[in-house]
Amino acid sequence: MSQSLLRAIELLNELAAKPATLDELAKSAAVHKTTVMRLLHAMEEKRMVVRDDEQRFRLGSKLFELSSLALEQRDIREVARPHLAELNARTGHTVHLAAFEGKDVVYIDKFESHHPVRMYSRIGLTASLHSAAVAKVLLADLPRARQEKIAAGLDYVKVTENTLTSPEALLAELDVVRKQGWAHDNAEHEAFVHCIAAPIRDASGTVVAAASCSVPIVMLDYEGLMGLLPELTETTAAISQDLGWTPTERNAV
């Protein structure tokens, strides 16, 4: 890589930490002040940096434009895959990735259990909106009015003793999910399987996908299932950060 490019990148890194004047940047540079000035002027022409009224340089709008484009080009499945593969390898349990496709929540990736008992789910299948943990995570991030509209339109088929059977029950569950930052399917869709899911966020903090661990009850009781939660949330946080999300108190679930 050319020395000029390396020096320009070093200047941008410094300005990412805080705005600075030419003198301040030159003081920490390994080159003459005129070289720093020449690089700054070139980047200013391309809107990579901009000067304020106090002659301090700061990052320019072109960088924000490029970063937005870079984030848009990152496919969630591609970004999540190595993280989910590692989670699957560590736990040995089935791992799903799901996202909204229109009005449905769809499984867009899956890593099979390492154990003989397998899940019937597959990529492309839809998840039950009132019982699947991934669906609850995605629904919990929606505006309340949209949650109410979706909840009112569902067919609450009771398939197990634990299935939610009313809009009121689902909305109450979504409140809990939003506050605690994860969801469970406590044998609500299949009596012999339970599941936990956590949100994946993009740079804006919006929940754009959900990842889950699904385990047959004969392999892990509920307490054992909850023991997987720290690894799951660590994984979803890492994926979110790769998508540009910066955890803050404001945008936490």
PDB file of C-alpha atoms in Angstrom:
ATOM      1  CA  MET A   1       0.000   0.000   0.000  1.00  0.00           C
ATOM      2  CA  SER A   2       1.399   3.458  -0.902  1.00  0.00           C
ATOM      3  CA  GLN A   3       2.758   5.602   1.896  1.00  0.00           C
ATOM      4  CA  SER A   4       0.396   8.453   1.012  1.00  0.00           C
ATOM      5  CA  LEU A   5      -2.624   6.177   1.339  1.00  0.00           C
ATOM      6  CA  LEU A   6      -1.394   4.806   4.650  1.00  0.00           C
ATOM      7  CA  ARG A   7      -0.860   8.324   6.005  1.00  0.00           C
ATOM      8  CA  ALA A   8      -4.323   9.396   4.828  1.00  0.00           C
ATOM      9  CA  ILE A   9      -5.875   6.397   6.623  1.00  0.00           C
ATOM     10  CA  GLU A  10      -3.943   7.287   9.782  1.00  0.00           C
ATOM     11  CA  LEU A  11      -5.315  10.826   9.617  1.00  0.00           C
ATOM     12  CA  LEU A  12      -8.872   9.530   9.197  1.00  0.00           C
ATOM     13  CA  ASN A  13      -8.395   7.242  12.201  1.00  0.00           C
ATOM     14  CA  GLU A  14      -7.285  10.217  14.286  1.00  0.00           C
ATOM     15  CA  LEU A  15     -10.262  12.285  13.159  1.00  0.00           C
ATOM     16  CA  ALA A  16     -12.590   9.376  13.962  1.00  0.00           C
ATOM     17  CA  ALA A  17     -11.508   9.776  17.587  1.00  0.00           C
ATOM     18  CA  LYS A  18     -12.027  13.565  17.655  1.00  0.00           C
ATOM     19  CA  PRO A  19     -11.842  16.670  15.433  1.00  0.00           C
ATOM     20  CA  ALA A  20      -8.371  18.240  15.212  1.00  0.00           C
ATOM     21  CA  THR A  21      -6.556  21.206  13.681  1.00  0.00           C
ATOM     22  CA  LEU A  22      -3.766  20.937  11.135  1.00  0.00           C
ATOM     23  CA  ASP A  23      -1.185  21.699  13.813  1.00  0.00           C
ATOM     24  CA  GLU A  24      -2.564  18.999  16.108  1.00  0.00           C
ATOM     25  CA  LEU A  25      -2.544  16.418  13.334  1.00  0.00           C
ATOM     26  CA  ALA A  26       0.938  17.397  12.182  1.00  0.00           C
ATOM     27  CA  LYS A  27       2.292  17.108  15.724  1.00  0.00           C
ATOM     28  CA  SER A  28       1.456  13.407  15.905  1.00  0.00           C
ATOM     29  CA  ALA A  29       2.373  12.637  12.283  1.00  0.00           C
ATOM     30  CA  ALA A  30       5.672  11.117  11.201  1.00  0.00           C
ATOM     31  CA  VAL A  31       5.876  13.457   8.187  1.00  0.00           C
ATOM     32  CA  HIS A  32       6.248  17.185   7.565  1.00  0.00           C
ATOM     33  CA  LYS A  33       3.317  19.498   8.171  1.00  0.00           C
ATOM     34  CA  THR A  34       3.088  20.346   4.460  1.00  0.00           C
ATOM     35  CA  THR A  35       2.537  16.662   3.641  1.00  0.00           C
ATOM     36  CA  VAL A  36      -0.277  16.463   6.190  1.00  0.00           C
ATOM     37  CA  MET A  37      -1.813  19.639   4.745  1.00  0.00           C
ATOM     38  CA  ARG A  38      -1.615  18.247   1.200  1.00  0.00           C
ATOM     39  CA  LEU A  39      -3.357  15.010   2.236  1.00  0.00           C
ATOM     40  CA  LEU A  40      -6.061  16.897   4.132  1.00  0.00           C
ATOM     41  CA  HIS A  41      -6.735  19.205   1.178  1.00  0.00           C
ATOM     42  CA  ALA A  42      -7.045  16.212  -1.164  1.00  0.00           C
ATOM     43  CA  MET A  43      -9.490  14.487   1.192  1.00  0.00           C
ATOM     44  CA  GLU A  44     -11.395  17.739   1.667  1.00  0.00           C
ATOM     45  CA  GLU A  45     -11.945  17.982  -2.087  1.00  0.00           C
ATOM     46  CA  LYS A  46     -13.492  14.496  -2.042  1.00  0.00           C
ATOM     47  CA  ARG A  47     -15.618  15.285   1.055  1.00  0.00           C
ATOM     48  CA  MET A  48     -13.710  12.731   3.128  1.00  0.00           C
ATOM     49  CA  VAL A  49     -12.977  15.469   5.665  1.00  0.00           C
ATOM     50  CA  VAL A  50     -14.478  18.887   6.313  1.00  0.00           C
ATOM     51  CA  ARG A  51     -13.321  21.970   8.280  1.00  0.00           C
ATOM     52  CA  ASP A  52     -15.477  23.748  10.819  1.00  0.00           C
ATOM     53  CA  ASP A  53     -15.444  27.467  11.733  1.00  0.00           C
ATOM     54  CA  GLU A  54     -12.577  26.898  14.161  1.00  0.00           C
ATOM     55  CA  GLN A  55     -10.461  25.309  11.398  1.00  0.00           C
ATOM     56  CA  ARG A  56     -10.728  21.875  12.957  1.00  0.00           C
ATOM     57  CA  PHE A  57     -10.943  18.951  10.572  1.00  0.00           C
ATOM     58  CA  ARG A  58     -13.564  16.265  11.109  1.00  0.00           C
ATOM     59  CA  LEU A  59     -14.862  13.305   9.124  1.00  0.00           C
ATOM     60  CA  GLY A  60     -16.816  14.334   6.032  1.00  0.00           C
ATOM     61  CA  SER A  61     -20.125  13.314   4.535  1.00  0.00           C
ATOM     62  CA  LYS A  62     -18.546  11.111   1.859  1.00  0.00           C
ATOM     63  CA  LEU A  63     -17.328   8.702   4.531  1.00  0.00           C
ATOM     64  CA  PHE A  64     -20.817   8.386   5.982  1.00  0.00           C
ATOM     65  CA  GLU A  65     -22.192   7.800   2.495  1.00  0.00           C
ATOM     66  CA  LEU A  66     -19.638   5.056   1.838  1.00  0.00           C
ATOM     67  CA  SER A  67     -20.204   3.429   5.220  1.00  0.00           C
ATOM     68  CA  SER A  68     -23.965   3.334   4.619  1.00  0.00           C
ATOM     69  CA  LEU A  69     -23.447   1.716   1.226  1.00  0.00           C
ATOM     70  CA  ALA A  70     -21.046  -0.806   2.718  1.00  0.00           C
ATOM     71  CA  LEU A  71     -23.555  -1.790   5.389  1.00  0.00           C
ATOM     72  CA  GLU A  72     -26.368  -2.104   2.845  1.00  0.00           C
ATOM     73  CA  GLN A  73     -24.252  -4.498   0.808  1.00  0.00           C
ATOM     74  CA  ARG A  74     -23.717  -6.847   3.752  1.00  0.00           C
ATOM     75  CA  ASP A  75     -26.193  -9.700   3.488  1.00  0.00           C
ATOM     76  CA  ILE A  76     -27.500 -10.734   6.906  1.00  0.00           C
ATOM     77  CA  ARG A  77     -27.147 -14.426   6.123  1.00  0.00           C
ATOM     78  CA  GLU A  78     -23.559 -13.989   4.948  1.00  0.00           C
ATOM     79  CA  VAL A  79     -22.592 -11.931   7.998  1.00  0.00           C
ATOM     80  CA  ALA A  80     -24.348 -14.216  10.476  1.00  0.00           C
ATOM     81  CA  ARG A  81     -23.218 -17.561   9.053  1.00  0.00           C
ATOM     82  CA  PRO A  82     -19.732 -17.851  10.625  1.00  0.00           C
ATOM     83  CA  HIS A  83     -21.035 -16.727  14.019  1.00  0.00           C
ATOM     84  CA  LEU A  84     -23.955 -19.181  13.935  1.00  0.00           C
ATOM     85  CA  ALA A  85     -21.696 -21.993  12.749  1.00  0.00           C
ATOM     86  CA  GLU A  86     -19.468 -21.381  15.762  1.00  0.00           C
ATOM     87  CA  LEU A  87     -22.472 -21.364  18.116  1.00  0.00           C
ATOM     88  CA  ASN A  88     -23.662 -24.625  16.597  1.00  0.00           C
ATOM     89  CA  ALA A  89     -20.195 -26.158  16.985  1.00  0.00           C
ATOM     90  CA  ARG A  90     -19.956 -25.074  20.639  1.00  0.00           C
ATOM     91  CA  THR A  91     -23.426 -26.156  21.740  1.00  0.00           C
ATOM     92  CA  GLY A  92     -24.108 -29.030  19.349  1.00  0.00           C
ATOM     93  CA  HIS A  93     -27.745 -27.925  19.094  1.00  0.00           C
ATOM     94  CA  THR A  94     -29.890 -26.784  16.168  1.00  0.00           C
ATOM     95  CA  VAL A  95     -29.391 -23.115  15.330  1.00  0.00           C
ATOM     96  CA  HIS A  96     -31.812 -21.099  13.186  1.00  0.00           C
ATOM     97  CA  LEU A  97     -31.682 -17.688  11.555  1.00  0.00           C
ATOM     98  CA  ALA A  98     -35.026 -16.067  10.719  1.00  0.00           C
ATOM     99  CA  ALA A  99     -36.256 -12.770   9.268  1.00  0.00           C
ATOM    100  CA  PHE A 100     -39.416 -11.140   7.994  1.00  0.00           C
ATOM    101  CA  GLU A 101     -40.285 -11.798   4.360  1.00  0.00           C
ATOM    102  CA  GLY A 102     -43.366  -9.717   3.766  1.00  0.00           C
ATOM    103  CA  LYS A 103     -45.853 -10.546   6.503  1.00  0.00           C
ATOM    104  CA  ASP A 104     -44.249 -13.909   7.315  1.00  0.00           C
ATOM    105  CA  VAL A 105     -41.272 -14.853   9.456  1.00  0.00           C
ATOM    106  CA  VAL A 106     -39.119 -17.242   7.435  1.00  0.00           C
ATOM    107  CA  TYR A 107     -36.170 -19.436   8.360  1.00  0.00           C
ATOM    108  CA  ILE A 108     -33.322 -18.199   6.147  1.00  0.00           C
ATOM    109  CA  ASP A 109     -30.522 -20.397   7.509  1.00  0.00           C
ATOM    110  CA  LYS A 110     -30.144 -23.479   9.666  1.00  0.00           C
ATOM    111  CA  PHE A 111     -27.366 -25.478  11.309  1.00  0.00           C
ATOM    112  CA  GLU A 112     -28.341 -29.014  12.203  1.00  0.00           C
ATOM    113  CA  SER A 113     -27.949 -30.562  15.634  1.00  0.00           C
ATOM    114  CA  HIS A 114     -24.924 -32.768  16.165  1.00  0.00           C
ATOM    115  CA  HIS A 115     -27.184 -35.192  18.019  1.00  0.00           C
ATOM    116  CA  PRO A 116     -29.370 -37.968  16.567  1.00  0.00           C
ATOM    117  CA  VAL A 117     -32.628 -36.095  17.250  1.00  0.00           C
ATOM    118  CA  ARG A 118     -33.178 -33.501  14.486  1.00  0.00           C
ATOM    119  CA  MET A 119     -35.658 -30.651  13.981  1.00  0.00           C
ATOM    120  CA  TYR A 120     -38.191 -30.931  11.146  1.00  0.00           C
ATOM    121  CA  SER A 121     -37.652 -27.250  10.229  1.00  0.00           C
ATOM    122  CA  ARG A 122     -35.803 -26.253   7.066  1.00  0.00           C
ATOM    123  CA  ILE A 123     -34.701 -23.120   5.245  1.00  0.00           C
ATOM    124  CA  GLY A 124     -37.677 -21.453   3.571  1.00  0.00           C
ATOM    125  CA  LEU A 125     -40.337 -22.630   6.014  1.00  0.00           C
ATOM    126  CA  THR A 126     -42.380 -20.039   7.873  1.00  0.00           C
ATOM    127  CA  ALA A 127     -42.366 -19.742  11.663  1.00  0.00           C
ATOM    128  CA  SER A 128     -45.550 -19.603  13.702  1.00  0.00           C
ATOM    129  CA  LEU A 129     -46.039 -15.960  14.701  1.00  0.00           C
ATOM    130  CA  HIS A 130     -47.683 -16.712  18.046  1.00  0.00           C
ATOM    131  CA  SER A 131     -45.433 -19.533  19.218  1.00  0.00           C
ATOM    132  CA  ALA A 132     -41.981 -19.490  17.573  1.00  0.00           C
ATOM    133  CA  ALA A 133     -39.304 -17.723  19.617  1.00  0.00           C
ATOM    134  CA  VAL A 134     -37.758 -16.100  16.518  1.00  0.00           C
ATOM    135  CA  ALA A 135     -41.142 -14.660  15.547  1.00  0.00           C
ATOM    136  CA  LYS A 136     -41.681 -13.200  19.012  1.00  0.00           C
ATOM    137  CA  VAL A 137     -38.276 -11.481  18.860  1.00  0.00           C
ATOM    138  CA  LEU A 138     -39.080  -9.898  15.504  1.00  0.00           C
ATOM    139  CA  LEU A 139     -42.613  -8.907  16.494  1.00  0.00           C
ATOM    140  CA  ALA A 140     -41.412  -7.372  19.766  1.00  0.00           C
ATOM    141  CA  ASP A 141     -39.449  -4.693  17.889  1.00  0.00           C
ATOM    142  CA  LEU A 142     -42.423  -3.509  15.827  1.00  0.00           C
ATOM    143  CA  PRO A 143     -44.497  -0.420  16.714  1.00  0.00           C
ATOM    144  CA  ARG A 144     -47.358  -1.253  19.065  1.00  0.00           C
ATOM    145  CA  ALA A 145     -50.063  -0.464  16.514  1.00  0.00           C
ATOM    146  CA  ARG A 146     -48.567  -2.941  14.071  1.00  0.00           C
ATOM    147  CA  GLN A 147     -48.217  -5.573  16.789  1.00  0.00           C
ATOM    148  CA  GLU A 148     -51.889  -5.180  17.656  1.00  0.00           C
ATOM    149  CA  LYS A 149     -52.955  -5.464  14.020  1.00  0.00           C
ATOM    150  CA  ILE A 150     -50.895  -8.638  13.498  1.00  0.00           C
ATOM    151  CA  ALA A 151     -52.013 -10.178  16.784  1.00  0.00           C
ATOM    152  CA  ALA A 152     -55.678  -9.534  15.986  1.00  0.00           C
ATOM    153  CA  GLY A 153     -55.382 -11.298  12.626  1.00  0.00           C
ATOM    154  CA  LEU A 154     -53.759 -14.551  13.750  1.00  0.00           C
ATOM    155  CA  ASP A 155     -55.457 -17.943  13.960  1.00  0.00           C
ATOM    156  CA  TYR A 156     -54.556 -19.132  17.456  1.00  0.00           C
ATOM    157  CA  VAL A 157     -54.456 -22.878  16.930  1.00  0.00           C
ATOM    158  CA  LYS A 158     -53.690 -24.571  20.245  1.00  0.00           C
ATOM    159  CA  VAL A 159     -51.196 -27.304  19.352  1.00  0.00           C
ATOM    160  CA  THR A 160     -49.740 -27.878  22.837  1.00  0.00           C
ATOM    161  CA  GLU A 161     -50.746 -27.133  26.408  1.00  0.00           C
ATOM    162  CA  ASN A 162     -48.453 -24.073  26.379  1.00  0.00           C
ATOM    163  CA  THR A 163     -49.598 -22.456  23.109  1.00  0.00           C
ATOM    164  CA  LEU A 164     -50.697 -18.817  23.400  1.00  0.00           C
ATOM    165  CA  THR A 165     -54.361 -18.621  22.440  1.00  0.00           C
ATOM    166  CA  SER A 166     -55.328 -14.946  22.267  1.00  0.00           C
ATOM    167  CA  PRO A 167     -54.112 -11.560  21.008  1.00  0.00           C
ATOM    168  CA  GLU A 168     -53.934 -10.342  24.608  1.00  0.00           C
ATOM    169  CA  ALA A 169     -51.639 -13.196  25.620  1.00  0.00           C
ATOM    170  CA  LEU A 170     -49.344 -12.623  22.650  1.00  0.00           C
ATOM    171  CA  LEU A 171     -49.130  -8.869  23.198  1.00  0.00           C
ATOM    172  CA  ALA A 172     -48.312  -9.407  26.875  1.00  0.00           C
ATOM    173  CA  GLU A 173     -45.596 -11.859  25.844  1.00  0.00           C
ATOM    174  CA  LEU A 174     -44.138  -9.340  23.383  1.00  0.00           C
ATOM    175  CA  ASP A 175     -43.894  -6.766  26.180  1.00  0.00           C
ATOM    176  CA  VAL A 176     -41.832  -9.240  28.198  1.00  0.00           C
ATOM    177  CA  VAL A 177     -39.626 -10.087  25.211  1.00  0.00           C
ATOM    178  CA  ARG A 178     -38.905  -6.434  24.516  1.00  0.00           C
ATOM    179  CA  LYS A 179     -37.923  -5.777  28.136  1.00  0.00           C
ATOM    180  CA  GLN A 180     -35.766  -8.858  28.686  1.00  0.00           C
ATOM    181  CA  GLY A 181     -34.121  -8.911  25.251  1.00  0.00           C
ATOM    182  CA  TRP A 182     -34.878 -12.524  24.287  1.00  0.00           C
ATOM    183  CA  ALA A 183     -37.805 -14.876  23.712  1.00  0.00           C
ATOM    184  CA  HIS A 184     -38.631 -18.490  24.344  1.00  0.00           C
ATOM    185  CA  ASP A 185     -40.858 -21.103  22.802  1.00  0.00           C
ATOM    186  CA  ASN A 186     -41.641 -23.118  25.905  1.00  0.00           C
ATOM    187  CA  ALA A 187     -42.902 -26.202  24.056  1.00  0.00           C
ATOM    188  CA  GLU A 188     -45.586 -23.987  22.497  1.00  0.00           C
ATOM    189  CA  HIS A 189     -45.332 -25.242  18.912  1.00  0.00           C
ATOM    190  CA  GLU A 190     -44.209 -28.820  19.520  1.00  0.00           C
ATOM    191  CA  ALA A 191     -44.649 -30.512  22.879  1.00  0.00           C
ATOM    192  CA  PHE A 192     -41.229 -32.181  22.704  1.00  0.00           C
ATOM    193  CA  VAL A 193     -39.117 -29.174  21.641  1.00  0.00           C
ATOM    194  CA  HIS A 194     -38.313 -25.868  23.302  1.00  0.00           C
ATOM    195  CA  CYS A 195     -36.317 -22.929  22.005  1.00  0.00           C
ATOM    196  CA  ILE A 196     -34.741 -19.576  22.872  1.00  0.00           C
ATOM    197  CA  ALA A 197     -34.122 -16.695  20.451  1.00  0.00           C
ATOM    198  CA  ALA A 198     -32.377 -13.318  20.528  1.00  0.00           C
ATOM    199  CA  PRO A 199     -32.423 -10.267  18.234  1.00  0.00           C
ATOM    200  CA  ILE A 200     -29.942  -9.240  15.542  1.00  0.00           C
ATOM    201  CA  ARG A 201     -29.807  -5.492  14.855  1.00  0.00           C
ATOM    202  CA  ASP A 202     -28.559  -3.361  11.985  1.00  0.00           C
ATOM    203  CA  ALA A 203     -26.671  -0.070  12.291  1.00  0.00           C
ATOM    204  CA  SER A 204     -29.860   1.834  13.141  1.00  0.00           C
ATOM    205  CA  GLY A 205     -30.669  -0.502  16.042  1.00  0.00           C
ATOM    206  CA  THR A 206     -33.630  -2.050  14.235  1.00  0.00           C
ATOM    207  CA  VAL A 207     -34.133  -5.793  14.749  1.00  0.00           C
ATOM    208  CA  VAL A 208     -33.630  -7.241  11.262  1.00  0.00           C
ATOM    209  CA  ALA A 209     -33.319 -10.938  12.133  1.00  0.00           C
ATOM    210  CA  ALA A 210     -33.422 -13.383  15.005  1.00  0.00           C
ATOM    211  CA  ALA A 211     -31.219 -16.351  15.867  1.00  0.00           C
ATOM    212  CA  SER A 212     -32.300 -19.284  17.999  1.00  0.00           C
ATOM    213  CA  CYS A 213     -31.220 -22.516  19.628  1.00  0.00           C
ATOM    214  CA  SER A 214     -33.785 -25.348  19.492  1.00  0.00           C
ATOM    215  CA  VAL A 215     -33.433 -28.430  21.674  1.00  0.00           C
ATOM    216  CA  PRO A 216     -35.570 -31.532  22.313  1.00  0.00           C
ATOM    217  CA  ILE A 217     -36.808 -31.502  25.910  1.00  0.00           C
ATOM    218  CA  VAL A 218     -35.465 -35.029  26.423  1.00  0.00           C
ATOM    219  CA  MET A 219     -31.951 -33.639  25.897  1.00  0.00           C
ATOM    220  CA  LEU A 220     -32.223 -30.459  27.980  1.00  0.00           C
ATOM    221  CA  ASP A 221     -34.781 -29.346  30.541  1.00  0.00           C
ATOM    222  CA  TYR A 222     -35.848 -25.694  30.657  1.00  0.00           C
ATOM    223  CA  GLU A 223     -33.069 -24.763  33.069  1.00  0.00           C
ATOM    224  CA  GLY A 224     -30.557 -26.368  30.725  1.00  0.00           C
ATOM    225  CA  LEU A 225     -32.061 -24.492  27.778  1.00  0.00           C
ATOM    226  CA  MET A 226     -31.664 -21.197  29.624  1.00  0.00           C
ATOM    227  CA  GLY A 227     -28.027 -22.109  30.195  1.00  0.00           C
ATOM    228  CA  LEU A 228     -27.530 -21.566  26.447  1.00  0.00           C
ATOM    229  CA  LEU A 229     -28.798 -17.971  26.615  1.00  0.00           C
ATOM    230  CA  PRO A 230     -25.451 -16.240  27.356  1.00  0.00           C
ATOM    231  CA  GLU A 231     -23.788 -17.897  24.361  1.00  0.00           C
ATOM    232  CA  LEU A 232     -26.760 -17.083  22.129  1.00  0.00           C
ATOM    233  CA  THR A 233     -26.914 -13.398  23.100  1.00  0.00           C
ATOM    234  CA  GLU A 234     -23.126 -13.094  22.778  1.00  0.00           C
ATOM    235  CA  THR A 235     -23.454 -14.481  19.253  1.00  0.00           C
ATOM    236  CA  THR A 236     -26.309 -12.185  18.214  1.00  0.00           C
ATOM    237  CA  ALA A 237     -24.477  -9.167  19.640  1.00  0.00           C
ATOM    238  CA  ALA A 238     -21.394 -10.048  17.580  1.00  0.00           C
ATOM    239  CA  ILE A 239     -23.481 -10.369  14.406  1.00  0.00           C
ATOM    240  CA  SER A 240     -25.211  -7.062  15.151  1.00  0.00           C
ATOM    241  CA  GLN A 241     -21.888  -5.306  15.601  1.00  0.00           C
ATOM    242  CA  ASP A 242     -20.691  -6.718  12.274  1.00  0.00           C
ATOM    243  CA  LEU A 243     -23.815  -5.148  10.744  1.00  0.00           C
ATOM    244  CA  GLY A 244     -22.816  -1.776  12.196  1.00  0.00           C
ATOM    245  CA  TRP A 245     -24.772  -1.730  15.460  1.00  0.00           C
ATOM    246  CA  THR A 246     -23.127  -0.051  18.427  1.00  0.00           C
ATOM    247  CA  PRO A 247     -24.637  -1.212  21.742  1.00  0.00           C
ATOM    248  CA  THR A 248     -25.889   1.703  23.842  1.00  0.00           C
ATOM    249  CA  GLU A 249     -28.362   2.089  26.659  1.00  0.00           C
ATOM    250  CA  ARG A 250     -30.685   3.920  24.244  1.00  0.00           C
ATOM    251  CA  ASN A 251     -30.982   1.210  21.591  1.00  0.00           C
ATOM    252  CA  ALA A 252     -30.847  -1.875  23.803  1.00  0.00           C
ATOM    253  CA  VAL A 253     -34.035  -3.983  23.879  1.00  0.00           C
TER     254      VAL A 253
END
